[in-house]
Amino acid sequence: MSDKPEPAEQAPADTQSSLQDGYSRFDETAHRLAEQANEHAHHGAEDARGYVHQGLNNFSRAGSAVAGAIRQRPFVSLAVAALGGALMAVSRRG
């Protein structure tokens, strides 16, 4: 008799090693993909934050322009506001 193991005895060890190797590769790939997805989500959040800040900045500029116009020409601003209000009232009736 030989001391060499038969193929049937060697197969479970090879299968377990192959499964462990496959699992470790799968785990590494899952971690890498999660990191990449996190980076892309982070960039999207930064872009959205930038758009919000830009919109608020534009809104602030518009408010400052309106306030400046009211300070410089209060009667003209009052007349324009009254005309705008009257047009809105007419459009709601129709």
mmCIF file with all atom_site columns, C-alpha atoms in Angstrom:
data_model
loop_
_atom_site.group_PDB
_atom_site.id
_atom_site.type_symbol
_atom_site.label_atom_id
_atom_site.label_alt_id
_atom_site.label_comp_id
_atom_site.label_asym_id
_atom_site.label_entity_id
_atom_site.label_seq_id
_atom_site.pdbx_PDB_ins_code
_atom_site.Cartn_x
_atom_site.Cartn_y
_atom_site.Cartn_z
_atom_site.occupancy
_atom_site.B_iso_or_equiv
_atom_site.pdbx_formal_charge
_atom_site.auth_seq_id
_atom_site.auth_comp_id
_atom_site.auth_asym_id
_atom_site.auth_atom_id
_atom_site.pdbx_PDB_model_num
ATOM 1  C CA . MET A 1 1  ? 0.000   0.000   0.000   1.00 0.00 ? 1  MET A CA 1
ATOM 2  C CA . SER A 1 2  ? 1.125   3.472   -0.720  1.00 0.00 ? 2  SER A CA 1
ATOM 3  C CA . ASP A 1 3  ? 1.049   6.450   1.655   1.00 0.00 ? 3  ASP A CA 1
ATOM 4  C CA . LYS A 1 4  ? -0.218  8.690   -1.100  1.00 0.00 ? 4  LYS A CA 1
ATOM 5  C CA . PRO A 1 5  ? -3.771  10.017  -0.421  1.00 0.00 ? 5  PRO A CA 1
ATOM 6  C CA . GLU A 1 6  ? -6.401  9.041   -2.899  1.00 0.00 ? 6  GLU A CA 1
ATOM 7  C CA . PRO A 1 7  ? -8.104  11.748  -4.998  1.00 0.00 ? 7  PRO A CA 1
ATOM 8  C CA . ALA A 1 8  ? -11.368 11.321  -3.072  1.00 0.00 ? 8  ALA A CA 1
ATOM 9  C CA . GLU A 1 9  ? -9.659  12.211  0.221   1.00 0.00 ? 9  GLU A CA 1
ATOM 10 C CA . GLN A 1 10 ? -7.879  15.222  -1.298  1.00 0.00 ? 10 GLN A CA 1
ATOM 11 C CA . ALA A 1 11 ? -10.994 16.754  -2.893  1.00 0.00 ? 11 ALA A CA 1
ATOM 12 C CA . PRO A 1 12 ? -12.659 18.180  0.290   1.00 0.00 ? 12 PRO A CA 1
ATOM 13 C CA . ALA A 1 13 ? -9.505  20.086  1.257   1.00 0.00 ? 13 ALA A CA 1
ATOM 14 C CA . ASP A 1 14 ? -9.145  21.492  -2.265  1.00 0.00 ? 14 ASP A CA 1
ATOM 15 C CA . THR A 1 15 ? -12.809 22.448  -2.331  1.00 0.00 ? 15 THR A CA 1
ATOM 16 C CA . GLN A 1 16 ? -12.571 24.229  1.024   1.00 0.00 ? 16 GLN A CA 1
ATOM 17 C CA . SER A 1 17 ? -9.433  26.086  -0.073  1.00 0.00 ? 17 SER A CA 1
ATOM 18 C CA . SER A 1 18 ? -11.082 27.082  -3.344  1.00 0.00 ? 18 SER A CA 1
ATOM 19 C CA . LEU A 1 19 ? -14.202 28.307  -1.505  1.00 0.00 ? 19 LEU A CA 1
ATOM 20 C CA . GLN A 1 20 ? -12.133 30.331  0.957   1.00 0.00 ? 20 GLN A CA 1
ATOM 21 C CA . ASP A 1 21 ? -10.141 31.877  -1.893  1.00 0.00 ? 21 ASP A CA 1
ATOM 22 C CA . GLY A 1 22 ? -13.333 32.729  -3.770  1.00 0.00 ? 22 GLY A CA 1
ATOM 23 C CA . TYR A 1 23 ? -14.898 34.233  -0.660  1.00 0.00 ? 23 TYR A CA 1
ATOM 24 C CA . SER A 1 24 ? -11.856 36.408  0.049   1.00 0.00 ? 24 SER A CA 1
ATOM 25 C CA . ARG A 1 25 ? -11.853 37.685  -3.558  1.00 0.00 ? 25 ARG A CA 1
ATOM 26 C CA . PHE A 1 26 ? -15.587 38.355  -3.349  1.00 0.00 ? 26 PHE A CA 1
ATOM 27 C CA . ASP A 1 27 ? -15.113 40.208  -0.046  1.00 0.00 ? 27 ASP A CA 1
ATOM 28 C CA . GLU A 1 28 ? -12.294 42.361  -1.476  1.00 0.00 ? 28 GLU A CA 1
ATOM 29 C CA . THR A 1 29 ? -14.391 43.218  -4.538  1.00 0.00 ? 29 THR A CA 1
ATOM 30 C CA . ALA A 1 30 ? -17.406 44.110  -2.388  1.00 0.00 ? 30 ALA A CA 1
ATOM 31 C CA . HIS A 1 31 ? -15.303 46.437  -0.209  1.00 0.00 ? 31 HIS A CA 1
ATOM 32 C CA . ARG A 1 32 ? -13.742 48.101  -3.261  1.00 0.00 ? 32 ARG A CA 1
ATOM 33 C CA . LEU A 1 33 ? -17.140 48.644  -4.897  1.00 0.00 ? 33 LEU A CA 1
ATOM 34 C CA . ALA A 1 34 ? -18.579 50.048  -1.657  1.00 0.00 ? 34 ALA A CA 1
ATOM 35 C CA . GLU A 1 35 ? -15.693 52.528  -1.408  1.00 0.00 ? 35 GLU A CA 1
ATOM 36 C CA . GLN A 1 36 ? -16.171 53.616  -5.027  1.00 0.00 ? 36 GLN A CA 1
ATOM 37 C CA . ALA A 1 37 ? -19.914 54.048  -4.536  1.00 0.00 ? 37 ALA A CA 1
ATOM 38 C CA . ASN A 1 38 ? -19.260 56.086  -1.399  1.00 0.00 ? 38 ASN A CA 1
ATOM 39 C CA . GLU A 1 39 ? -16.865 58.370  -3.297  1.00 0.00 ? 39 GLU A CA 1
ATOM 40 C CA . HIS A 1 40 ? -19.396 58.937  -6.083  1.00 0.00 ? 40 HIS A CA 1
ATOM 41 C CA . ALA A 1 41 ? -22.193 59.641  -3.603  1.00 0.00 ? 41 ALA A CA 1
ATOM 42 C CA . HIS A 1 42 ? -19.929 62.088  -1.769  1.00 0.00 ? 42 HIS A CA 1
ATOM 43 C CA . HIS A 1 43 ? -19.195 63.977  -5.006  1.00 0.00 ? 43 HIS A CA 1
ATOM 44 C CA . GLY A 1 44 ? -22.922 64.182  -5.778  1.00 0.00 ? 44 GLY A CA 1
ATOM 45 C CA . ALA A 1 45 ? -23.630 65.614  -2.341  1.00 0.00 ? 45 ALA A CA 1
ATOM 46 C CA . GLU A 1 46 ? -20.884 68.213  -2.811  1.00 0.00 ? 46 GLU A CA 1
ATOM 47 C CA . ASP A 1 47 ? -22.365 69.227  -6.175  1.00 0.00 ? 47 ASP A CA 1
ATOM 48 C CA . ALA A 1 48 ? -25.843 69.558  -4.678  1.00 0.00 ? 48 ALA A CA 1
ATOM 49 C CA . ARG A 1 49 ? -24.472 71.621  -1.800  1.00 0.00 ? 49 ARG A CA 1
ATOM 50 C CA . GLY A 1 50 ? -22.736 73.913  -4.302  1.00 0.00 ? 50 GLY A CA 1
ATOM 51 C CA . TYR A 1 51 ? -25.954 74.422  -6.259  1.00 0.00 ? 51 TYR A CA 1
ATOM 52 C CA . VAL A 1 52 ? -27.851 75.288  -3.085  1.00 0.00 ? 52 VAL A CA 1
ATOM 53 C CA . HIS A 1 53 ? -25.211 77.828  -2.060  1.00 0.00 ? 53 HIS A CA 1
ATOM 54 C CA . GLN A 1 54 ? -25.194 79.329  -5.543  1.00 0.00 ? 54 GLN A CA 1
ATOM 55 C CA . GLY A 1 55 ? -29.004 79.611  -5.515  1.00 0.00 ? 55 GLY A CA 1
ATOM 56 C CA . LEU A 1 56 ? -29.012 81.251  -2.088  1.00 0.00 ? 56 LEU A CA 1
ATOM 57 C CA . ASN A 1 57 ? -26.303 83.658  -3.235  1.00 0.00 ? 57 ASN A CA 1
ATOM 58 C CA . ASN A 1 58 ? -28.361 84.620  -6.303  1.00 0.00 ? 58 ASN A CA 1
ATOM 59 C CA . PHE A 1 59 ? -31.457 85.041  -4.140  1.00 0.00 ? 59 PHE A CA 1
ATOM 60 C CA . SER A 1 60 ? -29.487 87.280  -1.781  1.00 0.00 ? 60 SER A CA 1
ATOM 61 C CA . ARG A 1 61 ? -28.244 89.406  -4.692  1.00 0.00 ? 61 ARG A CA 1
ATOM 62 C CA . ALA A 1 62 ? -31.778 89.784  -6.030  1.00 0.00 ? 62 ALA A CA 1
ATOM 63 C CA . GLY A 1 63 ? -33.014 90.832  -2.588  1.00 0.00 ? 63 GLY A CA 1
ATOM 64 C CA . SER A 1 64 ? -30.213 93.357  -2.282  1.00 0.00 ? 64 SER A CA 1
ATOM 65 C CA . ALA A 1 65 ? -31.027 94.764  -5.723  1.00 0.00 ? 65 ALA A CA 1
ATOM 66 C CA . VAL A 1 66 ? -34.701 95.135  -4.819  1.00 0.00 ? 66 VAL A CA 1
ATOM 67 C CA . ALA A 1 67 ? -33.832 96.758  -1.492  1.00 0.00 ? 67 ALA A CA 1
ATOM 68 C CA . GLY A 1 68 ? -31.457 99.172  -3.263  1.00 0.00 ? 68 GLY A CA 1
ATOM 69 C CA . ALA A 1 69 ? -34.127 100.073 -5.824  1.00 0.00 ? 69 ALA A CA 1
ATOM 70 C CA . ILE A 1 70 ? -36.660 100.726 -3.073  1.00 0.00 ? 70 ILE A CA 1
ATOM 71 C CA . ARG A 1 71 ? -34.200 102.948 -1.194  1.00 0.00 ? 71 ARG A CA 1
ATOM 72 C CA . GLN A 1 72 ? -33.231 104.938 -4.288  1.00 0.00 ? 72 GLN A CA 1
ATOM 73 C CA . ARG A 1 73 ? -36.721 105.354 -5.779  1.00 0.00 ? 73 ARG A CA 1
ATOM 74 C CA . PRO A 1 74 ? -39.391 104.496 -3.224  1.00 0.00 ? 74 PRO A CA 1
ATOM 75 C CA . PHE A 1 75 ? -42.354 105.927 -5.145  1.00 0.00 ? 75 PHE A CA 1
ATOM 76 C CA . VAL A 1 76 ? -41.441 104.190 -8.415  1.00 0.00 ? 76 VAL A CA 1
ATOM 77 C CA . SER A 1 77 ? -40.961 100.904 -6.526  1.00 0.00 ? 77 SER A CA 1
ATOM 78 C CA . LEU A 1 78 ? -44.326 101.337 -4.814  1.00 0.00 ? 78 LEU A CA 1
ATOM 79 C CA . ALA A 1 79 ? -46.014 102.007 -8.176  1.00 0.00 ? 79 ALA A CA 1
ATOM 80 C CA . VAL A 1 80 ? -44.395 98.922  -9.766  1.00 0.00 ? 80 VAL A CA 1
ATOM 81 C CA . ALA A 1 81 ? -45.411 96.755  -6.799  1.00 0.00 ? 81 ALA A CA 1
ATOM 82 C CA . ALA A 1 82 ? -48.991 98.047  -6.980  1.00 0.00 ? 82 ALA A CA 1
ATOM 83 C CA . LEU A 1 83 ? -49.147 97.390  -10.723 1.00 0.00 ? 83 LEU A CA 1
ATOM 84 C CA . GLY A 1 84 ? -47.769 93.868  -10.219 1.00 0.00 ? 84 GLY A CA 1
ATOM 85 C CA . GLY A 1 85 ? -50.308 93.179  -7.474  1.00 0.00 ? 85 GLY A CA 1
ATOM 86 C CA . ALA A 1 86 ? -53.155 94.461  -9.634  1.00 0.00 ? 86 ALA A CA 1
ATOM 87 C CA . LEU A 1 87 ? -52.072 92.238  -12.544 1.00 0.00 ? 87 LEU A CA 1
ATOM 88 C CA . MET A 1 88 ? -51.935 89.197  -10.246 1.00 0.00 ? 88 MET A CA 1
ATOM 89 C CA . ALA A 1 89 ? -55.419 89.983  -8.918  1.00 0.00 ? 89 ALA A CA 1
ATOM 90 C CA . VAL A 1 90 ? -56.813 90.281  -12.440 1.00 0.00 ? 90 VAL A CA 1
ATOM 91 C CA . SER A 1 91 ? -55.180 87.009  -13.510 1.00 0.00 ? 91 SER A CA 1
ATOM 92 C CA . ARG A 1 92 ? -56.716 85.159  -10.544 1.00 0.00 ? 92 ARG A CA 1
ATOM 93 C CA . ARG A 1 93 ? -60.199 86.396  -11.357 1.00 0.00 ? 93 ARG A CA 1
ATOM 94 C CA . GLY A 1 94 ? -59.987 85.206  -14.945 1.00 0.00 ? 94 GLY A CA 1
#
